PDB file of C-alpha atoms in Angstrom:
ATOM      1  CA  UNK A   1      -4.784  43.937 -24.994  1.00 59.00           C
ATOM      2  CA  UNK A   2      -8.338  43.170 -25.037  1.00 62.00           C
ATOM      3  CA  UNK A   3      -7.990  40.188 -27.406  1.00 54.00           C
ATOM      4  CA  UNK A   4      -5.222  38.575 -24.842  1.00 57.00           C
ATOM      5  CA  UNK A   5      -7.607  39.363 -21.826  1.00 54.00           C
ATOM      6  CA  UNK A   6     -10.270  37.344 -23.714  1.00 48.00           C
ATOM      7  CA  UNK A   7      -7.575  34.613 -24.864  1.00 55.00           C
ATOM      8  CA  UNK A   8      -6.643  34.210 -21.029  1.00 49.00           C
ATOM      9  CA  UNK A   9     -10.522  34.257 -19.800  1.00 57.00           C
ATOM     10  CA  UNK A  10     -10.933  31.950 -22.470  1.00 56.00           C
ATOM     11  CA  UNK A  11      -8.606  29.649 -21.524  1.00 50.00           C
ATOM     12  CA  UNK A  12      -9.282  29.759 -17.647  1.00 56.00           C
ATOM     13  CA  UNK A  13     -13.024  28.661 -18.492  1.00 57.00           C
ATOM     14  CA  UNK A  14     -11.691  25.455 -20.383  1.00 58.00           C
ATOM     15  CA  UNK A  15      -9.624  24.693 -17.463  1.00 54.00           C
ATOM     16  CA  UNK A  16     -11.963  25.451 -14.641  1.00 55.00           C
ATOM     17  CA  UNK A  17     -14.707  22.818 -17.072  1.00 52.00           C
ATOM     18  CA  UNK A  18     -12.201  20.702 -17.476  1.00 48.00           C
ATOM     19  CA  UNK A  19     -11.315  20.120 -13.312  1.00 48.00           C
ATOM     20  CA  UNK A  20     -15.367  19.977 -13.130  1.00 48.00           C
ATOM     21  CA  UNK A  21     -15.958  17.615 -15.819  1.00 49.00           C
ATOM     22  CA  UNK A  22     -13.256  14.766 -14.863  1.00 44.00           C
ATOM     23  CA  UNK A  23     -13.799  11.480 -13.693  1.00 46.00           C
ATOM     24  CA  UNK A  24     -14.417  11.077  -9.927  1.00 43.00           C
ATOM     25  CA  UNK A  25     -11.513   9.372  -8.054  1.00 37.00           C
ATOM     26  CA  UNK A  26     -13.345   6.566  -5.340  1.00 38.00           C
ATOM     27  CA  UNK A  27     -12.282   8.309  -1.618  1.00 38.00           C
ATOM     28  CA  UNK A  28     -10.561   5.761   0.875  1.00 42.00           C
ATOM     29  CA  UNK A  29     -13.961   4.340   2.859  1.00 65.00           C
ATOM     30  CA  UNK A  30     -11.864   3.948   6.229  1.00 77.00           C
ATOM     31  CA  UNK A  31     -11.764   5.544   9.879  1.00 93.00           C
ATOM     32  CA  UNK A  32     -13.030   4.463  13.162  1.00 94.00           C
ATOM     33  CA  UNK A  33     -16.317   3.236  13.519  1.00 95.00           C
ATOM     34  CA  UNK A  34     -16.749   2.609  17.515  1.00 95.00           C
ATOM     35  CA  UNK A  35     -14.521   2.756  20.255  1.00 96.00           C
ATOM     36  CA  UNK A  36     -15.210   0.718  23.565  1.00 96.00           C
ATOM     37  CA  UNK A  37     -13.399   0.985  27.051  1.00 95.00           C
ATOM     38  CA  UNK A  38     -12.921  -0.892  29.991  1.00 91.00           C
ATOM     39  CA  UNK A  39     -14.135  -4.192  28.323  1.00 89.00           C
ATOM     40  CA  UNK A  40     -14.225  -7.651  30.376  1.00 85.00           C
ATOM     41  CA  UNK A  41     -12.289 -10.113  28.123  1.00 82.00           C
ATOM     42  CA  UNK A  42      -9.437 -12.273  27.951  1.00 77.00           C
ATOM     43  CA  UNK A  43      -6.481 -11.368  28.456  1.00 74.00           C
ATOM     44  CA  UNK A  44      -7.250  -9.646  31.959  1.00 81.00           C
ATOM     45  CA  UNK A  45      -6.620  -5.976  32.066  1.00 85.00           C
ATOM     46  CA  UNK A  46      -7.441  -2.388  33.554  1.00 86.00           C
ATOM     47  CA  UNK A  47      -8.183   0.496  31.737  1.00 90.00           C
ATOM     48  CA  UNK A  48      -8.176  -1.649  28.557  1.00 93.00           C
ATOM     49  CA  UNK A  49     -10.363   0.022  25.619  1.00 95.00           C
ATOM     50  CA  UNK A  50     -10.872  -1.531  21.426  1.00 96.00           C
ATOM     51  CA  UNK A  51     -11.197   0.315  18.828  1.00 97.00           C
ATOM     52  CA  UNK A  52     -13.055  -0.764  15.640  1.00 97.00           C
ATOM     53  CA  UNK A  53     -11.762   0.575  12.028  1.00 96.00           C
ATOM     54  CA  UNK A  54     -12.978   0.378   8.698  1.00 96.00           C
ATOM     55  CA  UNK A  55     -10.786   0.297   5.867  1.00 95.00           C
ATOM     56  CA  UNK A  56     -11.567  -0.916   2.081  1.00 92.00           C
ATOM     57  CA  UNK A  57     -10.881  -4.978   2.801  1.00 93.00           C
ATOM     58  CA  UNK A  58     -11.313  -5.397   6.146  1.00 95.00           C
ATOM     59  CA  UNK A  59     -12.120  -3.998   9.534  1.00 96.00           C
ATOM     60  CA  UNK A  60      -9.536  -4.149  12.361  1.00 97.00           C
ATOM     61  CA  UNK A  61      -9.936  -3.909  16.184  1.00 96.00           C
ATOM     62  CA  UNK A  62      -7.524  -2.363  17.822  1.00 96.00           C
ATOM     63  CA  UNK A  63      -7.586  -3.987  21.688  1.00 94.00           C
ATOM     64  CA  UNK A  64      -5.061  -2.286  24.388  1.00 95.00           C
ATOM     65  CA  UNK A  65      -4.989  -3.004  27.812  1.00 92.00           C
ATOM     66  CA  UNK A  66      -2.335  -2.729  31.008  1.00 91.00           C
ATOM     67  CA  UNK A  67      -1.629  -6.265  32.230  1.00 87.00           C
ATOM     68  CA  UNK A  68       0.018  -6.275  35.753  1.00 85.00           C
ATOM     69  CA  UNK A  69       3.065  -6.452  34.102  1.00 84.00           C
ATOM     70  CA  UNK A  70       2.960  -4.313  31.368  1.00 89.00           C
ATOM     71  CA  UNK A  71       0.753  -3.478  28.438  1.00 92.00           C
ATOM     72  CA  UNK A  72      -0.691  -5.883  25.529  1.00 91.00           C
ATOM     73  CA  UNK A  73      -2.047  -4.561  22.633  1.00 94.00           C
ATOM     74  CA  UNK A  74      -3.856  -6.753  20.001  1.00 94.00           C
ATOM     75  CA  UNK A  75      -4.847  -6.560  16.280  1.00 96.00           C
ATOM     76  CA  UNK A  76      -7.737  -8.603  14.873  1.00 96.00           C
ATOM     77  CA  UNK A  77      -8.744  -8.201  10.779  1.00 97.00           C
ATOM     78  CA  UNK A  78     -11.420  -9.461   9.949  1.00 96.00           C
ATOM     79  CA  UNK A  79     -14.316  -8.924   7.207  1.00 95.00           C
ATOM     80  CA  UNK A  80     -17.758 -10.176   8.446  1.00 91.00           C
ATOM     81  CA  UNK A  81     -17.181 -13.183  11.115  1.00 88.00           C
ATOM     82  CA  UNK A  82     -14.218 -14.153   8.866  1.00 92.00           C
ATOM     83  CA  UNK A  83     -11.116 -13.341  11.358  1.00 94.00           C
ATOM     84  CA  UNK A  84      -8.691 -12.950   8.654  1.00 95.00           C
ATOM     85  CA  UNK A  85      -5.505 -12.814  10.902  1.00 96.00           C
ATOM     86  CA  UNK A  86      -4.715 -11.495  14.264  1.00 95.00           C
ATOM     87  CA  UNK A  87      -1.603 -11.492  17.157  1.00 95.00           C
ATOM     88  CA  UNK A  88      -0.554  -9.424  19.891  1.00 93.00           C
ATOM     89  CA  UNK A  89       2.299  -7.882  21.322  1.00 92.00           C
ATOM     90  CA  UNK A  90       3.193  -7.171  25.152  1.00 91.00           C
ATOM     91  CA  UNK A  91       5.324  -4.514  26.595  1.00 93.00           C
ATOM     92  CA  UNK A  92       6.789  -5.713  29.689  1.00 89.00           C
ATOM     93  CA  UNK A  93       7.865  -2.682  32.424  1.00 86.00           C
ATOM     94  CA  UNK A  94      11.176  -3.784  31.957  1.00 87.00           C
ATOM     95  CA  UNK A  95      10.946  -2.518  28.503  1.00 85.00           C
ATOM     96  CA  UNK A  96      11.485  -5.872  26.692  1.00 90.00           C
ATOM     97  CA  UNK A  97       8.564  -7.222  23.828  1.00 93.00           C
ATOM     98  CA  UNK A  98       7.333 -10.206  22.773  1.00 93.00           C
ATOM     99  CA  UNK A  99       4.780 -10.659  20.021  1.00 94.00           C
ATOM    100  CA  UNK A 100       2.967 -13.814  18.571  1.00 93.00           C
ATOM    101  CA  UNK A 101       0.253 -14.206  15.982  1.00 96.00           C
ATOM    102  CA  UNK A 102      -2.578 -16.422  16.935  1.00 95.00           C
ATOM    103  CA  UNK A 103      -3.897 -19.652  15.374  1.00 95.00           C
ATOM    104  CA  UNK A 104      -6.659 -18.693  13.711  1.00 94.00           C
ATOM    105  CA  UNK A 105      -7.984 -21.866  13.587  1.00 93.00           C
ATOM    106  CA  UNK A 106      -7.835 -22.483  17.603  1.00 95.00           C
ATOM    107  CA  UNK A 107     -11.259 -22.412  19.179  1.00 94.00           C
ATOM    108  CA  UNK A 108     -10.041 -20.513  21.886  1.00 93.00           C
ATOM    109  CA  UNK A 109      -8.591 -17.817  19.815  1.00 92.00           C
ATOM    110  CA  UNK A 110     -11.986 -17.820  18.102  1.00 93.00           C
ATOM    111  CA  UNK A 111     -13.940 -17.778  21.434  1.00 92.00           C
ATOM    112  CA  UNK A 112     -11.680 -14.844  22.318  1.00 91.00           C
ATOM    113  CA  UNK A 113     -11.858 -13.043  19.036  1.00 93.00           C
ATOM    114  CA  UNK A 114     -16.084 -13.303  18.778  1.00 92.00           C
ATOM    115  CA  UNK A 115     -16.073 -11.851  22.736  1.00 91.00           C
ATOM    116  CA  UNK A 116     -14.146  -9.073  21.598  1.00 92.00           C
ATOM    117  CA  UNK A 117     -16.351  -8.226  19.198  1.00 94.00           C
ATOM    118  CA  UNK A 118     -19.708  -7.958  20.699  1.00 93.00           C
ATOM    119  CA  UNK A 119     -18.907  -5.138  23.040  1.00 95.00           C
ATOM    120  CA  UNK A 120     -19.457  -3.321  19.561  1.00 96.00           C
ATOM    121  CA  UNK A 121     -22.371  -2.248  18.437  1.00 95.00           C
ATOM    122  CA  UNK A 122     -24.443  -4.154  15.864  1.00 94.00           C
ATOM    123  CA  UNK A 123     -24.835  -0.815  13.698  1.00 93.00           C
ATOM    124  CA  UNK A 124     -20.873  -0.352  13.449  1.00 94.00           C
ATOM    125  CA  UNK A 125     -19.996  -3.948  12.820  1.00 95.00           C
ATOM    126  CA  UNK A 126     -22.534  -4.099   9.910  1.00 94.00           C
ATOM    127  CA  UNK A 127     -20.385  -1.772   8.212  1.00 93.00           C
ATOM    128  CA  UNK A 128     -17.482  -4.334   8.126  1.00 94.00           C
ATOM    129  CA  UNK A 129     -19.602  -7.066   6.168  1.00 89.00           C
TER     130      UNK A 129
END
């Protein structure tokens, strides 16, 4: 009996050093860095708010906003000032959608994009470079 006790604390002390001893697995970097709220920006909406999110690649800002007709919500990616792709989608009150992804290369869209991103603060967005 005692030699299967020690067999068994034997065997829990390899595994226990074993769990300890293994590689370390790189954790998902991601989550939300800032959020902002009733921002002035184009489109024009109330009670509109962005929220900034790191993940591995990329940062994304998450803009949503009640239009007078509905609600628009936007998605930019982008790493550093690179705007890597972005397009929105509106939710009319009479429940239809529409959804379009922007030109990345129109300087409006980049006017719009850069305007966007300076109500966040120069701390948070450093983490996206």
């Amino acid at each position: 009996m005692k030699l299967k006790m020690l067999i068994l604390t034997g065997l829990a002390g390899i595994a226990i050093t074993a769990c300890t001893t293994a590689p370390k697995i790189p954790q998902l970097e991601a989550g939300v860095l800032q959020e902002v709220q009733n921002l002035e920006v184009y489109p024009d909406t109330v009670d509109n708010k962005a929220k900034l999110t790191k993940f591995i690649d990329k940062c994304v800002i998450e803009f949503t906003g009640n239009l007078k007709a509905g609600k628009s919500i936007e998605h930019w990616s982008f790493k550093g000032n690179t705007l890597i792709s972005g397009g929105a989608t509106t939710f009319a009150q009479d429940g239809s959608s529409t959804a379009n992804n922007f030109d990345l290369h129109n300087p409006e869209v980049q006017k719009n994009f850069l305007a966007l991103r300076h109500h966040f603060h120069k701390d948070a967005l450093a983490q996206c470079n």
